[in-house]
Amino acid sequence: MAAKLLAWYDREGRTLPWRIRPGAEETPDPYKVWLSEVMLQQTTVKAVLPRYGRFLGRWPRVEDLAAAPLGDVLAEWAGLGYYARARNLHACARVVAEEHCGEFPSTEAGLKKLPGIGDYTAAAIASIAFNEPATPVDGNIERVMARLFALKTPLPEAKPEIKAMAASLTPPDRPGDFAQALMDLGAQICTPKRPACGLCPIRPDCEGLAEGLAEVLPYKAEKAERPTRLGTAFLGVRADGAVLLRERPPKGLLGGMLEVPSTPWGPKDAAEPLAFAPLEADWRMTVGLVEHTFTHFHLKLQVYAAAVPEDATLSEAAEPERCRWVARRDLASAALPSVMRKVLRQGLGE
DNA sequence: GACTCGTGGGT
DNA sequence: TACCCAAGAGT
């Protein structure tokens, strides 16, 4: 099975900037493997491609990343989502630079001690960058294994079983290529919907296909429904065009990123939203409603706007020590998450 | 084990 | 439209 899959991978595998082509002389750079793996966590290859190049160009070595201010890293990450990844990436770079002389640990166990590196990423780096006999299991590999073995146990209950199956198939000589081959198979052939079984190199081995279940596996536990949260945001604009923004607390949702100041987001609107305004002004509801969907809730943000004088005093309710005026031309490169870019786009016109 | 934590694209 | 889903980690 592994041999057939590897032969397919050598022939049909994707060419990606962080990947060394099978058979090449070059040896993988653990820094690049790590960076790509963290960026790819729950994120599509398409979304990562342009960001990976920018990131690497700005911070070519782990020491460069370690020396950067966190705010710069968050700004570069803006729009990619799951911002704890960027915070952990930065923390991890500092640990590697300062405590490991700039060299990543080569074992799965050593890697897993680092911030932002969990089961999957530790096994991925160990196998891909260091040729260690580790078996990463991502969503693709879960799907491929569930189908290959016609596994009817639903996820996430099936995870230990799947890990054992994948480990039993991993060839000792090419663990990293095998993992990447499974991931490419999952991304290109063994897709979640309408898998291209006719093109699959391991079709004869697939018990799921034999049982007519390839398309419906893996089974999954039902997920909770998403509630809706409401809030009111205050877009203050100075005569020179600068916008009032605020840094969010360092952890939690959008931690460390910039936001348009707002009321807390709750199941109901604040009774007196204006009590949360960052300053006294003629707030008007001209912008309207901005809607955004996060992983586990929908947000409906009512946006007020006001022209603000140069000498306006920030109110204590807005926590002025976290506030700053940002020039219009600096917005593009600021640490603004997508939901806040949506607010600005709608509020500043376009 | 169950939550929290983003975003954009595909169906 | 309303889901589903993507090279998951931390608590």
mmCIF file of C-alpha atoms (C1' of nucleotides) in Angstrom:
data_model
loop_
_atom_site.group_PDB
_atom_site.id
_atom_site.type_symbol
_atom_site.label_atom_id
_atom_site.label_comp_id
_atom_site.label_asym_id
_atom_site.label_seq_id
_atom_site.Cartn_x
_atom_site.Cartn_y
_atom_site.Cartn_z
ATOM 1 C CA MET A 1 0.000 0.000 0.000
ATOM 2 C CA ALA A 2 2.665 2.507 1.085
ATOM 3 C CA ALA A 3 4.779 1.748 -1.975
ATOM 4 C CA LYS A 4 1.887 2.392 -4.364
ATOM 5 C CA LEU A 5 1.014 5.614 -2.603
ATOM 6 C CA LEU A 6 4.610 6.857 -2.610
ATOM 7 C CA ALA A 7 4.939 6.073 -6.303
ATOM 8 C CA TRP A 8 1.835 8.166 -6.924
ATOM 9 C CA TYR A 9 3.209 10.961 -4.724
ATOM 10 C CA ASP A 10 6.520 11.002 -6.587
ATOM 11 C CA ARG A 11 4.549 11.387 -9.803
ATOM 12 C CA GLU A 12 1.501 13.473 -8.862
ATOM 13 C CA GLY A 13 2.351 15.178 -5.555
ATOM 14 C CA ARG A 14 1.849 18.936 -5.351
ATOM 15 C CA THR A 15 4.799 21.261 -5.720
ATOM 16 C CA LEU A 16 4.740 23.690 -2.796
ATOM 17 C CA PRO A 17 7.282 26.315 -1.739
ATOM 18 C CA TRP A 18 7.898 24.716 1.667
ATOM 19 C CA ARG A 19 8.236 21.243 0.237
ATOM 20 C CA ILE A 20 11.367 19.497 -1.042
ATOM 21 C CA ARG A 21 10.621 17.469 -4.137
ATOM 22 C CA PRO A 22 11.095 13.721 -3.567
ATOM 23 C CA GLY A 23 14.552 12.624 -4.620
ATOM 24 C CA ALA A 24 16.084 16.097 -4.392
ATOM 25 C CA GLU A 25 19.537 16.560 -2.907
ATOM 26 C CA GLU A 26 18.372 19.457 -0.754
ATOM 27 C CA THR A 27 17.446 18.727 2.845
ATOM 28 C CA PRO A 28 14.381 20.349 4.431
ATOM 29 C CA ASP A 29 14.873 23.456 6.615
ATOM 30 C CA PRO A 30 13.129 22.767 9.952
ATOM 31 C CA TYR A 31 12.308 26.478 10.306
ATOM 32 C CA LYS A 32 10.447 26.494 7.011
ATOM 33 C CA VAL A 33 8.701 23.207 7.743
ATOM 34 C CA TRP A 34 7.608 24.525 11.147
ATOM 35 C CA LEU A 35 6.389 27.851 9.748
ATOM 36 C CA SER A 36 4.405 26.176 6.980
ATOM 37 C CA GLU A 37 2.874 23.603 9.319
ATOM 38 C CA VAL A 38 1.687 26.242 11.784
ATOM 39 C CA MET A 39 0.273 28.411 8.988
ATOM 40 C CA LEU A 40 -1.514 25.394 7.542
ATOM 41 C CA GLN A 41 -3.272 24.528 10.800
ATOM 42 C CA GLN A 42 -6.980 24.657 9.889
ATOM 43 C CA THR A 43 -6.071 26.861 6.941
ATOM 44 C CA THR A 44 -6.171 26.121 3.219
ATOM 45 C CA VAL A 45 -3.043 25.885 1.072
ATOM 46 C CA LYS A 46 -4.479 28.616 -1.118
ATOM 47 C CA ALA A 47 -4.735 31.043 1.803
ATOM 48 C CA VAL A 48 -1.261 30.196 3.077
ATOM 49 C CA LEU A 49 0.666 30.459 -0.200
ATOM 50 C CA PRO A 50 0.997 34.274 -0.415
ATOM 51 C CA ARG A 51 1.478 34.672 3.349
ATOM 52 C CA TYR A 52 4.249 32.111 3.622
ATOM 53 C CA GLY A 53 6.422 33.938 1.106
ATOM 54 C CA ARG A 54 5.895 37.324 2.752
ATOM 55 C CA PHE A 55 6.629 35.944 6.194
ATOM 56 C CA LEU A 56 9.798 34.183 5.143
ATOM 57 C CA GLY A 57 11.010 37.218 3.231
ATOM 58 C CA ARG A 58 10.578 39.395 6.310
ATOM 59 C CA TRP A 59 11.987 36.886 8.824
ATOM 60 C CA PRO A 60 14.286 34.445 6.975
ATOM 61 C CA ARG A 61 15.640 32.736 10.107
ATOM 62 C CA VAL A 62 14.171 31.790 13.449
ATOM 63 C CA GLU A 63 16.454 34.340 15.132
ATOM 64 C CA ASP A 64 14.945 37.099 12.985
ATOM 65 C CA LEU A 65 11.446 36.116 14.030
ATOM 66 C CA ALA A 66 12.499 35.883 17.667
ATOM 67 C CA ALA A 67 13.863 39.434 17.512
ATOM 68 C CA ALA A 68 10.664 40.914 16.062
ATOM 69 C CA PRO A 69 8.075 42.705 18.219
ATOM 70 C CA LEU A 70 4.911 40.619 18.714
ATOM 71 C CA GLY A 71 2.829 43.408 17.188
ATOM 72 C CA ASP A 72 4.700 43.105 13.890
ATOM 73 C CA VAL A 73 4.075 39.359 13.792
ATOM 74 C CA LEU A 74 0.375 39.828 14.531
ATOM 75 C CA ALA A 75 0.107 42.483 11.817
ATOM 76 C CA GLU A 76 1.719 40.127 9.321
ATOM 77 C CA TRP A 77 -0.679 37.378 10.429
ATOM 78 C CA ALA A 78 -3.769 39.598 10.203
ATOM 79 C CA GLY A 79 -6.525 37.952 8.162
ATOM 80 C CA LEU A 80 -5.213 34.406 8.585
ATOM 81 C CA GLY A 81 -7.270 33.779 11.727
ATOM 82 C CA TYR A 82 -6.618 31.761 14.887
ATOM 83 C CA TYR A 83 -4.291 34.433 16.221
ATOM 84 C CA ALA A 84 -3.059 32.263 19.085
ATOM 85 C CA ARG A 85 -1.021 30.599 16.356
ATOM 86 C CA ALA A 86 0.866 33.827 15.735
ATOM 87 C CA ARG A 87 1.371 34.463 19.436
ATOM 88 C CA ASN A 88 2.630 30.918 19.973
ATOM 89 C CA LEU A 89 4.762 31.099 16.836
ATOM 90 C CA HIS A 90 6.512 34.133 18.238
ATOM 91 C CA ALA A 91 6.905 32.540 21.685
ATOM 92 C CA CYS A 92 8.233 29.361 20.087
ATOM 93 C CA ALA A 93 10.773 31.275 17.993
ATOM 94 C CA ARG A 94 12.101 32.926 21.147
ATOM 95 C CA VAL A 95 12.443 29.598 22.961
ATOM 96 C CA VAL A 96 14.244 27.994 20.011
ATOM 97 C CA ALA A 97 16.527 31.002 19.534
ATOM 98 C CA GLU A 98 17.350 31.527 23.202
ATOM 99 C CA GLU A 99 17.199 28.046 24.714
ATOM 100 C CA HIS A 100 18.062 25.780 21.784
ATOM 101 C CA CYS A 101 20.759 27.853 20.066
ATOM 102 C CA GLY A 102 18.444 28.435 17.103
ATOM 103 C CA GLU A 103 18.023 24.730 16.337
ATOM 104 C CA PHE A 104 14.669 22.965 16.488
ATOM 105 C CA PRO A 105 14.531 19.724 18.501
ATOM 106 C CA SER A 106 14.618 16.754 16.135
ATOM 107 C CA THR A 107 12.318 14.416 18.044
ATOM 108 C CA GLU A 108 8.551 14.354 18.302
ATOM 109 C CA ALA A 109 8.713 14.580 22.126
ATOM 110 C CA GLY A 110 11.149 17.490 22.060
ATOM 111 C CA LEU A 111 9.091 19.407 19.532
ATOM 112 C CA LYS A 112 5.850 18.900 21.412
ATOM 113 C CA LYS A 113 7.172 20.829 24.412
ATOM 114 C CA LEU A 114 7.288 24.013 22.333
ATOM 115 C CA PRO A 115 4.374 26.483 22.297
ATOM 116 C CA GLY A 116 1.933 25.982 19.439
ATOM 117 C CA ILE A 117 3.289 22.543 18.549
ATOM 118 C CA GLY A 118 0.788 19.800 19.361
ATOM 119 C CA ASP A 119 0.415 16.152 18.376
ATOM 120 C CA TYR A 120 0.020 16.740 14.679
ATOM 121 C CA THR A 121 2.670 19.411 14.178
ATOM 122 C CA ALA A 122 5.289 17.626 16.285
ATOM 123 C CA ALA A 123 4.892 14.469 14.219
ATOM 124 C CA ALA A 124 4.822 16.449 10.976
ATOM 125 C CA ILE A 125 8.061 18.319 11.679
ATOM 126 C CA ALA A 126 9.818 15.229 13.064
ATOM 127 C CA SER A 127 8.948 13.127 10.027
ATOM 128 C CA ILE A 128 9.261 15.743 7.279
ATOM 129 C CA ALA A 129 12.254 17.758 8.497
ATOM 130 C CA PHE A 130 14.181 15.092 10.438
ATOM 131 C CA ASN A 131 13.056 11.819 8.853
ATOM 132 C CA GLU A 132 12.014 10.500 12.258
ATOM 133 C CA PRO A 133 9.529 7.607 12.251
ATOM 134 C CA ALA A 134 6.571 9.735 13.371
ATOM 135 C CA THR A 135 3.006 9.656 12.092
ATOM 136 C CA PRO A 136 1.156 12.967 11.858
ATOM 137 C CA VAL A 137 -2.620 12.674 11.596
ATOM 138 C CA ASP A 138 -4.555 15.623 10.203
ATOM 139 C CA GLY A 139 -8.080 15.885 8.833
ATOM 140 C CA ASN A 140 -7.017 14.461 5.472
ATOM 141 C CA ILE A 141 -5.363 11.431 6.984
ATOM 142 C CA GLU A 142 -8.334 10.818 9.269
ATOM 143 C CA ARG A 143 -10.607 10.755 6.254
ATOM 144 C CA VAL A 144 -8.323 8.539 4.173
ATOM 145 C CA MET A 145 -7.878 6.026 7.016
ATOM 146 C CA ALA A 146 -11.588 5.926 7.851
ATOM 147 C CA ARG A 147 -12.357 5.122 4.218
ATOM 148 C CA LEU A 148 -9.445 2.776 3.612
ATOM 149 C CA PHE A 149 -10.430 0.610 6.582
ATOM 150 C CA ALA A 150 -14.199 1.263 6.415
ATOM 151 C CA LEU A 151 -14.028 2.533 9.965
ATOM 152 C CA LYS A 152 -17.514 3.170 11.294
ATOM 153 C CA THR A 153 -16.528 4.665 14.655
ATOM 154 C CA PRO A 154 -17.422 8.371 14.548
ATOM 155 C CA LEU A 155 -14.868 11.151 15.058
ATOM 156 C CA PRO A 156 -13.396 12.253 17.381
ATOM 157 C CA GLU A 157 -13.822 8.928 19.176
ATOM 158 C CA ALA A 158 -11.993 7.160 16.345
ATOM 159 C CA LYS A 159 -8.809 9.215 16.603
ATOM 160 C CA PRO A 160 -6.662 6.737 18.576
ATOM 161 C CA GLU A 161 -7.691 3.914 16.245
ATOM 162 C CA ILE A 162 -6.864 6.022 13.196
ATOM 163 C CA LYS A 163 -3.487 7.009 14.584
ATOM 164 C CA ALA A 164 -2.624 3.331 15.087
ATOM 165 C CA MET A 165 -3.735 2.468 11.564
ATOM 166 C CA ALA A 166 -1.647 5.234 10.009
ATOM 167 C CA ALA A 167 1.362 4.316 12.155
ATOM 168 C CA SER A 168 1.132 0.673 11.067
ATOM 169 C CA LEU A 169 1.323 1.770 7.423
ATOM 170 C CA THR A 170 4.168 4.276 7.780
ATOM 171 C CA PRO A 171 7.309 3.093 5.979
ATOM 172 C CA PRO A 172 10.456 3.587 8.116
ATOM 173 C CA ASP A 173 12.501 4.925 5.213
ATOM 174 C CA ARG A 174 10.168 7.723 4.051
ATOM 175 C CA PRO A 175 7.864 8.715 6.930
ATOM 176 C CA GLY A 176 7.623 12.376 5.907
ATOM 177 C CA ASP A 177 6.856 11.691 2.260
ATOM 178 C CA PHE A 178 4.294 9.085 3.281
ATOM 179 C CA ALA A 179 2.464 11.581 5.481
ATOM 180 C CA GLN A 180 2.541 14.216 2.768
ATOM 181 C CA ALA A 181 1.376 11.653 0.227
ATOM 182 C CA LEU A 182 -1.651 10.833 2.384
ATOM 183 C CA MET A 183 -2.391 14.541 2.757
ATOM 184 C CA ASP A 184 -2.132 15.133 -0.989
ATOM 185 C CA LEU A 185 -4.353 12.125 -1.612
ATOM 186 C CA GLY A 186 -6.898 13.547 0.815
ATOM 187 C CA ALA A 187 -6.730 16.997 -0.762
ATOM 188 C CA GLN A 188 -6.830 15.936 -4.414
ATOM 189 C CA ILE A 189 -8.463 12.494 -4.693
ATOM 190 C CA CYS A 190 -9.990 11.349 -1.418
ATOM 191 C CA THR A 191 -11.875 14.624 -0.937
ATOM 192 C CA PRO A 192 -14.655 15.143 1.632
ATOM 193 C CA LYS A 193 -17.334 15.302 -1.058
ATOM 194 C CA ARG A 194 -17.434 13.394 -4.340
ATOM 195 C CA PRO A 195 -14.071 11.638 -4.000
ATOM 196 C CA ALA A 196 -12.367 10.765 -7.280
ATOM 197 C CA CYS A 197 -12.080 7.068 -6.519
ATOM 198 C CA GLY A 198 -11.497 6.311 -10.198
ATOM 199 C CA LEU A 199 -8.143 8.111 -9.992
ATOM 200 C CA CYS A 200 -7.075 6.706 -6.623
ATOM 201 C CA PRO A 201 -3.749 4.825 -6.598
ATOM 202 C CA ILE A 202 -4.842 2.639 -3.674
ATOM 203 C CA ARG A 203 -8.381 1.977 -4.858
ATOM 204 C CA PRO A 204 -7.947 -1.843 -4.755
ATOM 205 C CA ASP A 205 -7.066 -1.588 -1.042
ATOM 206 C CA CYS A 206 -10.057 0.552 -0.063
ATOM 207 C CA GLU A 207 -12.563 -1.306 2.104
ATOM 208 C CA GLY A 208 -14.773 1.764 2.298
ATOM 209 C CA LEU A 209 -15.177 1.804 -1.469
ATOM 210 C CA ALA A 210 -15.809 -1.940 -1.502
ATOM 211 C CA GLU A 211 -18.609 -1.460 0.997
ATOM 212 C CA GLY A 212 -20.035 1.518 -0.851
ATOM 213 C CA LEU A 213 -19.245 3.860 2.048
ATOM 214 C CA ALA A 214 -16.337 5.873 0.647
ATOM 215 C CA GLU A 215 -18.451 8.942 0.087
ATOM 216 C CA VAL A 216 -20.119 9.017 3.525
ATOM 217 C CA LEU A 217 -17.112 8.227 5.733
ATOM 218 C CA PRO A 218 -15.863 9.354 8.149
ATOM 219 C CA TYR A 219 -18.878 9.572 10.424
ATOM 220 C CA LYS A 220 -18.779 12.552 12.773
ATOM 221 C CA ALA A 221 -20.391 13.526 16.033
ATOM 222 C CA GLU A 222 -22.959 16.301 15.736
ATOM 223 C CA LYS A 223 -21.714 19.779 16.489
ATOM 224 C CA ALA A 224 -23.332 22.397 18.663
ATOM 225 C CA GLU A 225 -25.245 25.184 16.970
ATOM 226 C CA ARG A 226 -23.876 28.705 16.792
ATOM 227 C CA PRO A 227 -25.507 31.401 18.936
ATOM 228 C CA THR A 228 -25.689 35.057 17.887
ATOM 229 C CA ARG A 229 -23.934 37.803 19.839
ATOM 230 C CA LEU A 230 -24.699 41.495 19.554
ATOM 231 C CA GLY A 231 -22.641 44.626 20.085
ATOM 232 C CA THR A 232 -22.209 48.266 19.157
ATOM 233 C CA ALA A 233 -18.956 49.619 17.722
ATOM 234 C CA PHE A 234 -17.794 53.226 17.669
ATOM 235 C CA LEU A 235 -15.876 54.425 14.638
ATOM 236 C CA GLY A 236 -14.247 57.748 15.564
ATOM 237 C CA VAL A 237 -12.614 59.603 12.683
ATOM 238 C CA ARG A 238 -10.451 62.706 13.071
ATOM 239 C CA ALA A 239 -10.340 65.548 10.537
ATOM 240 C CA ASP A 240 -6.932 64.310 9.341
ATOM 241 C CA GLY A 241 -8.476 60.902 8.649
ATOM 242 C CA ALA A 242 -6.941 59.038 11.578
ATOM 243 C CA VAL A 243 -9.152 56.360 13.149
ATOM 244 C CA LEU A 244 -9.429 55.481 16.834
ATOM 245 C CA LEU A 245 -8.463 51.838 17.429
ATOM 246 C CA ARG A 246 -7.909 49.776 20.553
ATOM 247 C CA GLU A 247 -5.671 46.821 21.356
ATOM 248 C CA ARG A 248 -7.570 43.782 22.551
ATOM 249 C CA PRO A 249 -6.470 41.893 25.673
ATOM 250 C CA PRO A 250 -3.443 39.635 25.051
ATOM 251 C CA LYS A 251 -5.343 36.341 25.158
ATOM 252 C CA GLY A 252 -8.727 35.046 24.079
ATOM 253 C CA LEU A 253 -10.710 35.990 21.000
ATOM 254 C CA LEU A 254 -8.600 38.092 18.607
ATOM 255 C CA GLY A 255 -6.081 38.432 21.440
ATOM 256 C CA GLY A 256 -3.507 41.184 20.903
ATOM 257 C CA MET A 257 -5.155 42.385 17.698
ATOM 258 C CA LEU A 258 -6.582 45.873 17.055
ATOM 259 C CA GLU A 259 -10.309 46.607 17.101
ATOM 260 C CA VAL A 260 -12.778 49.394 16.591
ATOM 261 C CA PRO A 261 -13.826 50.141 20.197
ATOM 262 C CA SER A 262 -17.177 48.605 21.065
ATOM 263 C CA THR A 263 -19.498 47.474 23.812
ATOM 264 C CA PRO A 264 -18.940 43.935 25.036
ATOM 265 C CA TRP A 265 -20.527 41.378 22.677
ATOM 266 C CA GLY A 266 -23.362 39.523 24.383
ATOM 267 C CA PRO A 267 -26.592 37.674 23.720
ATOM 268 C CA LYS A 268 -28.411 41.026 23.997
ATOM 269 C CA ASP A 269 -27.558 44.592 23.057
ATOM 270 C CA ALA A 270 -26.151 46.762 25.823
ATOM 271 C CA ALA A 271 -28.944 48.726 27.526
ATOM 272 C CA GLU A 272 -27.056 51.986 27.021
ATOM 273 C CA PRO A 273 -24.487 51.453 24.287
ATOM 274 C CA LEU A 274 -23.382 55.102 24.365
ATOM 275 C CA ALA A 275 -22.044 54.553 27.884
ATOM 276 C CA PHE A 276 -19.312 52.503 26.194
ATOM 277 C CA ALA A 277 -18.406 55.171 23.626
ATOM 278 C CA PRO A 278 -14.676 55.940 23.758
ATOM 279 C CA LEU A 279 -15.328 59.680 23.799
ATOM 280 C CA GLU A 280 -18.137 62.217 23.714
ATOM 281 C CA ALA A 281 -19.218 63.018 20.184
ATOM 282 C CA ASP A 282 -22.224 63.220 17.914
ATOM 283 C CA TRP A 283 -22.439 59.455 17.360
ATOM 284 C CA ARG A 284 -24.668 58.575 14.445
ATOM 285 C CA MET A 285 -25.951 55.240 13.254
ATOM 286 C CA THR A 286 -25.068 55.952 9.642
ATOM 287 C CA VAL A 287 -22.824 52.966 9.002
ATOM 288 C CA GLY A 288 -25.377 50.304 9.833
ATOM 289 C CA LEU A 289 -25.020 46.652 10.682
ATOM 290 C CA VAL A 290 -21.872 44.588 10.126
ATOM 291 C CA GLU A 291 -22.272 40.826 10.341
ATOM 292 C CA HIS A 292 -19.510 38.286 10.751
ATOM 293 C CA THR A 293 -19.368 34.590 11.569
ATOM 294 C CA PHE A 294 -16.721 33.199 13.887
ATOM 295 C CA THR A 295 -16.087 29.532 14.579
ATOM 296 C CA HIS A 296 -18.574 29.273 17.396
ATOM 297 C CA PHE A 297 -20.886 32.312 17.148
ATOM 298 C CA HIS A 298 -22.405 34.834 14.769
ATOM 299 C CA LEU A 299 -21.741 38.502 15.456
ATOM 300 C CA LYS A 300 -24.027 41.400 14.620
ATOM 301 C CA LEU A 301 -22.269 44.688 15.178
ATOM 302 C CA GLN A 302 -24.187 47.952 15.005
ATOM 303 C CA VAL A 303 -21.669 50.600 13.952
ATOM 304 C CA TYR A 304 -21.902 54.225 15.047
ATOM 305 C CA ALA A 305 -19.641 56.844 13.484
ATOM 306 C CA ALA A 306 -18.630 60.354 14.486
ATOM 307 C CA ALA A 307 -16.309 63.103 13.347
ATOM 308 C CA VAL A 308 -14.002 63.718 16.288
ATOM 309 C CA PRO A 309 -12.068 66.894 17.127
ATOM 310 C CA GLU A 310 -8.267 66.777 17.416
ATOM 311 C CA ASP A 311 -8.283 67.491 21.152
ATOM 312 C CA ALA A 312 -10.985 65.010 22.176
ATOM 313 C CA THR A 313 -10.513 63.371 25.571
ATOM 314 C CA LEU A 314 -10.937 59.604 25.764
ATOM 315 C CA SER A 315 -13.369 58.335 28.383
ATOM 316 C CA GLU A 316 -12.270 55.917 31.082
ATOM 317 C CA ALA A 317 -14.852 53.362 29.946
ATOM 318 C CA ALA A 318 -12.866 52.920 26.725
ATOM 319 C CA GLU A 319 -9.666 52.053 28.618
ATOM 320 C CA PRO A 320 -7.647 54.827 26.928
ATOM 321 C CA GLU A 321 -4.301 53.193 27.704
ATOM 322 C CA ARG A 322 -5.198 50.540 25.116
ATOM 323 C CA CYS A 323 -6.371 53.110 22.528
ATOM 324 C CA ARG A 324 -4.413 54.740 19.728
ATOM 325 C CA TRP A 325 -5.058 56.893 16.675
ATOM 326 C CA VAL A 326 -4.023 55.172 13.464
ATOM 327 C CA ALA A 327 -3.447 57.142 10.262
ATOM 328 C CA ARG A 328 -5.527 56.092 7.291
ATOM 329 C CA ARG A 329 -2.494 55.034 5.281
ATOM 330 C CA ASP A 330 -1.308 52.750 8.104
ATOM 331 C CA LEU A 331 -4.523 50.753 8.264
ATOM 332 C CA ALA A 332 -3.505 48.349 5.500
ATOM 333 C CA SER A 333 -0.504 47.081 7.450
ATOM 334 C CA ALA A 334 -2.109 47.188 10.912
ATOM 335 C CA ALA A 335 -2.946 44.172 13.061
ATOM 336 C CA LEU A 336 -6.609 44.285 12.092
ATOM 337 C CA PRO A 337 -8.567 41.037 11.913
ATOM 338 C CA SER A 338 -11.003 40.521 9.057
ATOM 339 C CA VAL A 339 -14.073 41.385 11.096
ATOM 340 C CA MET A 340 -12.603 44.813 11.902
ATOM 341 C CA ARG A 341 -11.544 45.403 8.303
ATOM 342 C CA LYS A 342 -15.162 44.749 7.413
ATOM 343 C CA VAL A 343 -16.252 47.437 9.908
ATOM 344 C CA LEU A 344 -13.727 49.929 8.527
ATOM 345 C CA ARG A 345 -14.533 49.164 4.899
ATOM 346 C CA GLN A 346 -18.219 49.724 5.540
ATOM 347 C CA GLY A 347 -17.680 52.723 7.828
ATOM 348 C CA LEU A 348 -15.065 54.606 5.836
ATOM 349 C CA GLY A 349 -16.816 53.932 2.566
ATOM 350 C CA GLU A 350 -15.871 51.873 -0.478
ATOM 351 C "C1'" DG B 1 -14.044 14.934 26.334
ATOM 352 C "C1'" DA B 2 -15.844 19.477 25.522
ATOM 353 C "C1'" DC B 3 -14.964 24.241 24.619
ATOM 354 C "C1'" DT B 4 -12.567 28.160 22.696
ATOM 355 C "C1'" DC B 5 -10.355 30.073 18.883
ATOM 356 C "C1'" DG B 6 -10.933 32.926 12.397
ATOM 357 C "C1'" DT B 7 -11.465 33.055 7.893
ATOM 358 C "C1'" DG B 8 -12.638 32.326 3.010
ATOM 359 C "C1'" DG B 9 -14.091 29.135 -0.344
ATOM 360 C "C1'" DG B 10 -16.864 25.317 -1.934
ATOM 361 C "C1'" DT B 11 -21.404 23.115 -2.456
ATOM 362 C "C1'" DT C 1 -28.822 30.247 2.081
ATOM 363 C "C1'" DA C 2 -26.696 27.606 5.381
ATOM 364 C "C1'" DC C 3 -23.919 24.618 6.076
ATOM 365 C "C1'" DC C 4 -19.206 22.201 5.632
ATOM 366 C "C1'" DC C 5 -14.425 22.234 5.806
ATOM 367 C "C1'" DA C 6 -9.081 23.254 5.913
ATOM 368 C "C1'" DA C 7 -1.586 20.189 7.243
ATOM 369 C "C1'" DG C 8 -5.136 21.721 15.177
ATOM 370 C "C1'" DA C 9 -3.604 23.658 19.819
ATOM 371 C "C1'" DG C 10 -4.573 25.005 24.452
ATOM 372 C "C1'" DT C 11 -7.317 24.804 28.428
#
